[in-house]
Coordinates of C-alpha atoms and ligand atoms in Angstrom, one line a residue:
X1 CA 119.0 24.1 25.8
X2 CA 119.0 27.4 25.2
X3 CA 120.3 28.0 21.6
X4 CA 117.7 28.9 19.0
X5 CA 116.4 25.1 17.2
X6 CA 118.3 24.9 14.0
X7 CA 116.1 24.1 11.4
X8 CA 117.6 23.1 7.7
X9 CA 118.9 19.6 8.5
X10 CA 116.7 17.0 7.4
X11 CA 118.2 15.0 10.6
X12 CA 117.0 17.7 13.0
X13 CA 113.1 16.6 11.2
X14 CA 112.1 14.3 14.0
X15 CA 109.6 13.5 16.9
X16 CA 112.1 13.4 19.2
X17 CA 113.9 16.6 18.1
X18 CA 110.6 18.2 18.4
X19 CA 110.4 17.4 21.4
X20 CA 113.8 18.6 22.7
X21 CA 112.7 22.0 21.2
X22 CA 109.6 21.9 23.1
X23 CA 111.7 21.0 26.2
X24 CA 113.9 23.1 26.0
X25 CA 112.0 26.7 24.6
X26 CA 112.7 30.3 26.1
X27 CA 108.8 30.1 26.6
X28 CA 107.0 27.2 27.6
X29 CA 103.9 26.7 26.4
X30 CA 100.5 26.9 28.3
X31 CA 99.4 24.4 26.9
X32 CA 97.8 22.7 29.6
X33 CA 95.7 25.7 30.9
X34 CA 93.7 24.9 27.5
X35 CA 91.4 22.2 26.4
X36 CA 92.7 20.3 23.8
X37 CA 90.3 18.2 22.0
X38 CA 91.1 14.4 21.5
X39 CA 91.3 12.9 18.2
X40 CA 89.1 9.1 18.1
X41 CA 92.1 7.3 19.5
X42 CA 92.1 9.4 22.9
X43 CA 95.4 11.5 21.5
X44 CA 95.2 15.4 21.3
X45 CA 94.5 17.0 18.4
X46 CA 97.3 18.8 16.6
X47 CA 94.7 22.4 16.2
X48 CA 95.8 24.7 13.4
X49 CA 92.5 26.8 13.1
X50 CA 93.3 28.9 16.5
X51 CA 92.7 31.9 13.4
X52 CA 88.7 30.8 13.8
X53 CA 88.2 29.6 16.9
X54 CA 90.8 30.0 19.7
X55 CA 90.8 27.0 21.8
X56 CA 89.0 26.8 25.3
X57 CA 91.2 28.2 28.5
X58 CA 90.6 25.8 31.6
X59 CA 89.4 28.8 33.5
X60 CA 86.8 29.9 31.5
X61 CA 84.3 27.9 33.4
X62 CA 85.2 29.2 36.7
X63 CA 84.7 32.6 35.4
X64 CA 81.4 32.0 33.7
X65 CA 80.4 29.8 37.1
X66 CA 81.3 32.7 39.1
X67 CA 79.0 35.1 36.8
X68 CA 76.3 32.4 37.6
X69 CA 76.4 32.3 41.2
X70 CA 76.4 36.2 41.4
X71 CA 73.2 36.3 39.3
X72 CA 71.8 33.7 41.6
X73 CA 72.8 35.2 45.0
X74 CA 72.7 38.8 44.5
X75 CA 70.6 39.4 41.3
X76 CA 70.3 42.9 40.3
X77 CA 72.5 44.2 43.3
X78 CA 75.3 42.4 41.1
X79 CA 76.0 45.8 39.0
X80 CA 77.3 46.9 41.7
X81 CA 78.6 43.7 44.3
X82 CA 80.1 40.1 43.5
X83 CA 83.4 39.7 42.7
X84 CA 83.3 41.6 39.2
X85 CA 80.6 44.2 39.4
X86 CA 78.6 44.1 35.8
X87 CA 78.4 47.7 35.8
X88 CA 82.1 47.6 35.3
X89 CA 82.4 45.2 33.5
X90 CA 83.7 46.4 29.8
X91 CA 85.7 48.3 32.1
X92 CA 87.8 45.4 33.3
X93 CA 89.0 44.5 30.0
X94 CA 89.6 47.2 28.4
X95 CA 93.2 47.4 29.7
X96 CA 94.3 44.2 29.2
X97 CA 92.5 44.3 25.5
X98 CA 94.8 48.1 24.9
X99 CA 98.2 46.4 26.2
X100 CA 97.6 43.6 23.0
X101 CA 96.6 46.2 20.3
X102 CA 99.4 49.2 21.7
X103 CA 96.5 51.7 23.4
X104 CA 95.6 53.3 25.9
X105 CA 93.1 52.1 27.6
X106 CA 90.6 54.9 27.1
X107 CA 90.7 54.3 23.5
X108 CA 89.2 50.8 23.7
X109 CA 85.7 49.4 24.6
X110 CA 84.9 45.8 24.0
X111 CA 81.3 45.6 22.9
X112 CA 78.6 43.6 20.5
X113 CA 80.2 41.8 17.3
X114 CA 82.7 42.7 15.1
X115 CA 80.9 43.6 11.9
X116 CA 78.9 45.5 14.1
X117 CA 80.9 47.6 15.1
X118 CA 82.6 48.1 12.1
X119 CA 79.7 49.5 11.1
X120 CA 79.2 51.9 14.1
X121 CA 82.7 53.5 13.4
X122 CA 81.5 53.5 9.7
X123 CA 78.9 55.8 10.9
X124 CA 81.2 58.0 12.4
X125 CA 84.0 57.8 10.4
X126 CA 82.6 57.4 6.7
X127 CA 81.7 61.1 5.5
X128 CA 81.9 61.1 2.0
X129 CA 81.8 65.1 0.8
X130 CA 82.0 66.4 -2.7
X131 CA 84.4 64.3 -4.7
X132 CA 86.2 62.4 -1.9
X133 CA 83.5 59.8 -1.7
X134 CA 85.4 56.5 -2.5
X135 CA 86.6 53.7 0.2
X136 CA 90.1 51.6 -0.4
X137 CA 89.9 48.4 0.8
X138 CA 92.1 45.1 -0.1
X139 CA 91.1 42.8 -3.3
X140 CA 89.2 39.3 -1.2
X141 CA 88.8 41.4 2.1
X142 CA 87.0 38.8 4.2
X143 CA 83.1 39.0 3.2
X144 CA 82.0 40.7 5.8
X145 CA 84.0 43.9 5.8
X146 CA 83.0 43.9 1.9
X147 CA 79.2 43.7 2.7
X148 CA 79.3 46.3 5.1
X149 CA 81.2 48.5 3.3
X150 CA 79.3 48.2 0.0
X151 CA 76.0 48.7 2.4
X152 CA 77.3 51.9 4.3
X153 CA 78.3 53.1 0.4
X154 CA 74.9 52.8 -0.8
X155 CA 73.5 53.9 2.3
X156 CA 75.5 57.2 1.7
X157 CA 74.0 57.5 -2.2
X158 CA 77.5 56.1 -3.8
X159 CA 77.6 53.4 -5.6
X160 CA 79.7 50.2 -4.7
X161 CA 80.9 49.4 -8.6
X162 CA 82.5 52.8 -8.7
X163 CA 83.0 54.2 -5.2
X164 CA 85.1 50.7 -3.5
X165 CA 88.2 50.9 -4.4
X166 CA 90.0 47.5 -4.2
X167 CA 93.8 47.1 -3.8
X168 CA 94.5 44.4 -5.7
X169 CA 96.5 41.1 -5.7
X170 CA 100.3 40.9 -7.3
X171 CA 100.7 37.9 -9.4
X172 CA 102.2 35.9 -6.8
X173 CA 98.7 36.4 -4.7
X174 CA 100.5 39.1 -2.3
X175 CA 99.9 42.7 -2.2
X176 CA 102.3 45.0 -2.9
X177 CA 103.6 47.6 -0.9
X178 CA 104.5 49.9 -3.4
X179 CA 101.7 49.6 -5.5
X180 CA 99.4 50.2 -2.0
X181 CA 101.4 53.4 -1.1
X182 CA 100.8 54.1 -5.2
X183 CA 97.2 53.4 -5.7
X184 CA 96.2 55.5 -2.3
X185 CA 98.2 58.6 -3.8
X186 CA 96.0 58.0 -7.0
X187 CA 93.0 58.5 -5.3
X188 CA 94.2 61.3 -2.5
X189 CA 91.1 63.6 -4.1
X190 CA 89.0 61.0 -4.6
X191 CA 88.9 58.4 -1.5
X192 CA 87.1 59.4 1.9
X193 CA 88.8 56.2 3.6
X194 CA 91.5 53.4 3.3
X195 CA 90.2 50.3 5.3
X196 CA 92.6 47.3 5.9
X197 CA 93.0 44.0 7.2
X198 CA 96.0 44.0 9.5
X199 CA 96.9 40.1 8.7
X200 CA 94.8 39.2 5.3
X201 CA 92.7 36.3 6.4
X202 CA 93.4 34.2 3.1
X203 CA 96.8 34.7 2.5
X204 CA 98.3 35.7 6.3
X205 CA 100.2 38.6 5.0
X206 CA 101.3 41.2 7.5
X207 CA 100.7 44.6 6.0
X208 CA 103.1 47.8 7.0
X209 CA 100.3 49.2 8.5
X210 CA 102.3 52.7 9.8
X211 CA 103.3 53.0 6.8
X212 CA 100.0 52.8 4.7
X213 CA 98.4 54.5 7.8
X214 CA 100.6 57.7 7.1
X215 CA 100.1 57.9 3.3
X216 CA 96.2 57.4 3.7
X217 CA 96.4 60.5 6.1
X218 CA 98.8 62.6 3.5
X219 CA 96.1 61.7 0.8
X220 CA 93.6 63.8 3.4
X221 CA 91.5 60.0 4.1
X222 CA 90.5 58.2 7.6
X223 CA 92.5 55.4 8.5
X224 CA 90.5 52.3 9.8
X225 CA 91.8 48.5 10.6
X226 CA 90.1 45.1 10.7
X227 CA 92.4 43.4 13.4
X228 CA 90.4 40.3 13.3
X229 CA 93.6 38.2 12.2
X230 CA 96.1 40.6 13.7
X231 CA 94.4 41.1 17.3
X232 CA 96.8 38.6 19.7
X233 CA 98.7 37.8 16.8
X234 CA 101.0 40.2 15.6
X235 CA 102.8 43.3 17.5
X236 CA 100.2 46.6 17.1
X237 CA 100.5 50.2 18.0
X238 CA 97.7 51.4 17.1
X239 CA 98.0 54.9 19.1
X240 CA 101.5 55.8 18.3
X241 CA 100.9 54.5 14.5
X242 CA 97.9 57.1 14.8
X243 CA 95.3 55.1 13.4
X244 CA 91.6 56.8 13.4
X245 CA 89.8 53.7 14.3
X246 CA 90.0 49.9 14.3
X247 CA 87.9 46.6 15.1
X248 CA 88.5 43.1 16.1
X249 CA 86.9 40.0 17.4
X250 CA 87.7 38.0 20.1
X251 CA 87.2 34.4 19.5
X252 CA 89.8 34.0 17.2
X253 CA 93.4 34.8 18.5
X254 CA 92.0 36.1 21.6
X255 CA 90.1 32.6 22.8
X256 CA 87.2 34.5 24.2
X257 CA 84.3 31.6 22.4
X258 CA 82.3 31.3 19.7
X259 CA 80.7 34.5 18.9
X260 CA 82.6 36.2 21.9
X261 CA 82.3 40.0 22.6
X262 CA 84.0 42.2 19.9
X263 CA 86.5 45.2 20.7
X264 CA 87.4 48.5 18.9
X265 CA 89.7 51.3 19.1
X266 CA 88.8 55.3 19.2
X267 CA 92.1 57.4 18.9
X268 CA 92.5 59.9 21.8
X269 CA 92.7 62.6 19.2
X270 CA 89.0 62.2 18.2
X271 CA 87.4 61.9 21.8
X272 CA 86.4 65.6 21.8
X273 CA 85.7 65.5 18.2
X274 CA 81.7 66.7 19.0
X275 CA 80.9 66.6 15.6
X276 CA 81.7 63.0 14.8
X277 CA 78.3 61.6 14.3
X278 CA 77.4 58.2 16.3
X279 CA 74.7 56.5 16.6
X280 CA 74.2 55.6 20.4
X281 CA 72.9 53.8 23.5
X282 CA 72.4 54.5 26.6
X283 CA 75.8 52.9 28.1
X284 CA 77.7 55.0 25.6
X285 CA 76.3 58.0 27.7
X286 CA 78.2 59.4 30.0
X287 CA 78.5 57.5 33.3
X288 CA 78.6 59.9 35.7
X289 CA 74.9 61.4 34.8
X290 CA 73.6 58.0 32.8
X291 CA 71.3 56.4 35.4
X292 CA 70.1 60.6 35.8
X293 CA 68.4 59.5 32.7
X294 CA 68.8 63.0 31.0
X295 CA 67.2 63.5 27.6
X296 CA 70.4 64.9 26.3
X297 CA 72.8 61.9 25.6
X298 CA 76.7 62.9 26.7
X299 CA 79.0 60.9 25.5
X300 CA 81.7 58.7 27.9
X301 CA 85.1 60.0 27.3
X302 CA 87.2 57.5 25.1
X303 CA 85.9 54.8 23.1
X304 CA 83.2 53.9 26.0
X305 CA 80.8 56.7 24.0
X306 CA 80.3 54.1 21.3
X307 CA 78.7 51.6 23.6
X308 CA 75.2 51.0 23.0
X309 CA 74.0 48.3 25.6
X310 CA 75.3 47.4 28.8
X311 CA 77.4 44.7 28.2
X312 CA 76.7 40.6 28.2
X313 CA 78.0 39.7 31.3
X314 CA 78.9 36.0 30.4
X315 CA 80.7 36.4 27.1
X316 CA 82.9 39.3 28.8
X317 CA 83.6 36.9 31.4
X318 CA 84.9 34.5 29.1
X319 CA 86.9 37.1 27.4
X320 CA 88.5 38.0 30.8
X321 CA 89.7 34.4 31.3
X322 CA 91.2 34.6 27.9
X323 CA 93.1 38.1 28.4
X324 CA 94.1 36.8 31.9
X325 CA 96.7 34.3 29.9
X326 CA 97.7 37.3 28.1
X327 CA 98.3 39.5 30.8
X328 CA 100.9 36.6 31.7
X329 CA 102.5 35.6 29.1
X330 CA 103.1 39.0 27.2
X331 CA 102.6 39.9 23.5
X332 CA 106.7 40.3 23.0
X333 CA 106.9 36.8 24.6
X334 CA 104.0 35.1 22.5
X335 CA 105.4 36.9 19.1
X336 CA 108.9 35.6 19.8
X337 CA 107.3 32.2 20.3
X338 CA 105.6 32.6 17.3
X339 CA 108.6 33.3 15.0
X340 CA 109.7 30.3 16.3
X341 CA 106.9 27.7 15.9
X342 CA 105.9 29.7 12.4
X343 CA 109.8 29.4 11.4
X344 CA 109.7 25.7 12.3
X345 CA 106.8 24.9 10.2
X346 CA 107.9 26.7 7.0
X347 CA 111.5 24.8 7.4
X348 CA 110.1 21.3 7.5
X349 CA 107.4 22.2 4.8
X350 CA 110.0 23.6 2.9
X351 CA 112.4 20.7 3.1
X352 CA 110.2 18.7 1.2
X353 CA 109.0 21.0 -1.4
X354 CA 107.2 19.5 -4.5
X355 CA 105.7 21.2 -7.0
X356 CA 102.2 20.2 -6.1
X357 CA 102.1 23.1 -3.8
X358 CA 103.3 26.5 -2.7
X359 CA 103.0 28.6 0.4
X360 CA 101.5 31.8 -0.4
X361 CA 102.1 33.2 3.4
X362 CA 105.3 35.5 2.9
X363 CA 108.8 34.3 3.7
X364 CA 109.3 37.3 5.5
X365 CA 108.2 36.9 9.4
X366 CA 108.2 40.4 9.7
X367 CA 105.2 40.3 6.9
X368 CA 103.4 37.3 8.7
X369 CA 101.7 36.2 11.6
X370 CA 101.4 32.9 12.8
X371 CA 99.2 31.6 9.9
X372 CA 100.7 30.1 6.9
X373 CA 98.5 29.8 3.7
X374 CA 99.3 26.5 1.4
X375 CA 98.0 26.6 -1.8
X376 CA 97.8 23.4 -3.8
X377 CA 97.9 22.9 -6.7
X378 CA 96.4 19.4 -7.1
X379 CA 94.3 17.2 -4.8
X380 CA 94.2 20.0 -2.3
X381 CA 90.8 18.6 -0.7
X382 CA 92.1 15.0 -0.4
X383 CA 95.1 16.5 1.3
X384 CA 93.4 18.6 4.3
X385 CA 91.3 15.4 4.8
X386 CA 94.4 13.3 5.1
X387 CA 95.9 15.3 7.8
X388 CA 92.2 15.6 9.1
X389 CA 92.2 12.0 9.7
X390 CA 95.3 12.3 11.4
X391 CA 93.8 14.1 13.8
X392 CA 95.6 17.5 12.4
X393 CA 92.6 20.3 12.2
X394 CA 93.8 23.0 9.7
X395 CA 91.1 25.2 7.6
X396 CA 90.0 24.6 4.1
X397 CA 89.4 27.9 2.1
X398 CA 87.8 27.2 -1.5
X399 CA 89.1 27.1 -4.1
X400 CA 92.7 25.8 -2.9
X401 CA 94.3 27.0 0.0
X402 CA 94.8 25.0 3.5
X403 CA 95.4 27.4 6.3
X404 CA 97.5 26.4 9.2
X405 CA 98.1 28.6 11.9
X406 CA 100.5 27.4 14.9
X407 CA 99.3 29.7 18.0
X408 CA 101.9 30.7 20.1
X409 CA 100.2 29.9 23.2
X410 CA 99.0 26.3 23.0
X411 CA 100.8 24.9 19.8
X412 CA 104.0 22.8 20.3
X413 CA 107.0 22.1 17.7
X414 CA 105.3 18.4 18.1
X415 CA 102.2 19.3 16.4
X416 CA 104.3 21.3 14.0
X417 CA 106.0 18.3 13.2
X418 CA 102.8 16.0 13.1
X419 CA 101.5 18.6 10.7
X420 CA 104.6 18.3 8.2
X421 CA 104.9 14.7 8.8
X422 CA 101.8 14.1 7.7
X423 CA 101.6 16.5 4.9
X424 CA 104.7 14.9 3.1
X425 CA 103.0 11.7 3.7
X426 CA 100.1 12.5 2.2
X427 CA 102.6 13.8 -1.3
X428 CA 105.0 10.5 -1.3
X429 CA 101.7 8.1 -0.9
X430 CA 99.9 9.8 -4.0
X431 CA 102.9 10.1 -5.8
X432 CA 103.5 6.6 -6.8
Ligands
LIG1 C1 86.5 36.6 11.4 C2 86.3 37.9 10.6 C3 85.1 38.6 10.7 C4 83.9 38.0 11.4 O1 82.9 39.0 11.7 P1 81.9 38.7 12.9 O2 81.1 40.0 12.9 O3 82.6 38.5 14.1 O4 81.0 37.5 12.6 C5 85.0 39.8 10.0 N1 86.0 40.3 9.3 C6 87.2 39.7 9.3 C7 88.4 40.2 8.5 C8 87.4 38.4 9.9 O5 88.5 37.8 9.8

């Protein structure tokens, strides 16, 4: 079967048709190269929260066994011998990492956490001067990115309650294009920097990111991303869309394991940019002359002159397991999948609407990832631990919102359907 899976008819709402569209997809799913946890009867979880913590790849242990054995065999001669030599290491990756975020490799590094190095390309990147002082971020930008952004404010002399700008939410809890595009304009005198989240965590929205990229840069600010959301998960070009910077972790979309190594992205037009501040480390120094020790640090061309440490061996080679599957399946195939599996889910949701929720994700695919964000409007905590007994793991966000996000790579249209199954189930039982 080749024809894309129709979706409106209640009829086509069943296991078995599920099934056929698993069958029969353009890209079958690799599935089985993950661990898939078993629910209490034995069965496989249906796992929505791939947007926190990407599942396990089966090779991940091999890679981390082989990082063992080279530590145990050839101990500090493995910088240089063993299968992946460490002194190479973020090397390795950083290809494979640029082909999923559209960049060359030279303008990524993967290194340390991602709110830490959000704040390293803060340092270099936040220079407040005169009047343009002030930094535009989204309304409910995940924690994180707020505290370090109210931090490196202060740190500067500013002062958070007048100097973060927040672009807020339209009525219908989405942001607005227009009023984005408007609202940077307002402050093009005023703001030093427009940070974004590609995909909003809470509400999965896609933003136009070229398009907000160009008008921060006609408004005279730096253009930064937080791809934690986006990274694996949506189509990027973040070289030919000019961005100045961006960040993203890896455990999420990119399966690398809890608290997994972290990447960013440099643009080429800043690597001889000698005045860009940084604070650095030895391993951002310049290769050829680093182990020369010289007092003057030199900073690696690319993105590599923000590293700080040499790199942990074990997380990056759980990372390169992870980008491995990648390199395989291809972003254009994953994102078709995507559409696909996303579509799926928002049909059967939608065919049984009720008024006792809404999805706040928007119906546009082109503004949307994977993730879809159900608010509900009643009982919303009784409902995520209905499908939880189910063995169906979505996310709970406070106050209201269930996130679920089918993952091209290991999600099926069977755990799509278990998911809406369950979740009209859970409606027609309490609506007697
Ligand atoms: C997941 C996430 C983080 C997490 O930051 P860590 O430094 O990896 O703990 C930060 N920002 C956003 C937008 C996220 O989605």
């Amino acid at each position: 079967m080749t024809a894309p899976p129709t979706y409106s008819s209640h009829a086509t709402a069943t296991l078995e048709h599920a099934r056929m569209l698993d069958h029969g997809d353009a890209f079958p799913t690799l599935r089985p190269r993950f661990h898939v946890p078993l629910d209490a009867e034995g069965r496989e979880i249906a796992y929505f929260s791939g947007n926190s913590l990407g599942l396990q790849p089966r090779a991940t242990e091999a890679e981390l066994l082989t990082e063992l054995d080279t530590w145990a065999r050839l101990a500090v001669d493995g910088h240089f011998d063993g299968p992946h030599p460490w002194m190479r290491t973020h090397e390795e990756v950083a290809a494979p990492l640029a082909r999923i975020v559209g960049a060359l490799p030279s303008e990524v590094v993967a290194m340390n956490t991602l709110t830490v190095n959000l704040h390293l390309l803060l340092v270099s990147f936040y220079r407040p001067e005169g009047r343009r002082r002030k930094i535009i971020i989204e309304e409910k930008a995940f924690p994180s990115d707020q505290y370090a952004v109210m931090s490196q404010l202060r740190f500067h002399g500013c002062d958070p309650e007048h100097d973060l700008i927040e672009l807020p939410l339209s009525e219908d809890g989405l942001f607005d294009r227009q009023r984005a595009l408007d609202l940077i304009h307002l402050y093009r005198d005023e703001a030093a920097m427009l940070l974004l989240g590609g995909v909003n965590y809470y509400n999965g929205q896609l933003f136009d990111i070229p398009a907000l990229i160009d008008a921060a840069h006609a408004a005279g600010m730096v253009a930064g991303l937080d791809l934690a959301h986006a990274a694996g998960n949506v189509p990027l070009h973040l070289h030919e869309w000019n961005a100045d910077f961006a960040v993203w972790c890896s455990y999420k979309y990119l399966n690398s394991g809890p608290g997994g190594t972290a990447a960013c992205f440099v643009h080429a037009r800043h690597e001889h940019a000698p005045d860009l501040p940084r604070f650095s480390g030895w391993w951002g120094h310049d290769p050829a002359t680093r182990f020369a020790m010289p007092r003057q640090f030199m900073p690696a061309p690319g993105a590599d002159g923000w590293q700080l440490s040499n790199p942990a061996v074990l997380p990056m080679a759980a990372l390169r397991a992870s980008l491995a599957l990648f390199e395989e399946a291809g972003m254009p195939a994953l994102r078709a999948k995507s559409l696909r599996l996303t579509g799926w889910l928002e049909q059967l949701l939608r065919a049984g609407q009720r008024d006792t929720w809404s999805i706040i994700t928007p119906a546009d695919p082109e503004q949307r990832g994977c993730q879809l964000s159900i608010r509900l409007h009643e009982r919303g905590r009784a409902c995520f631990d209905h499908l939880h007994r189910q063995g169906i793991v979505c996310d709970w966000r406070e106050p209201d919102v269930i996130r679920a996000a089918p993952v091209p790579m290991y999600n099926t249209f069977e755990d799509v359907w278990r998911l809406a199954d369950a979740f009209h189930t859970f409606w027609r039982d309490s609506a007697v």
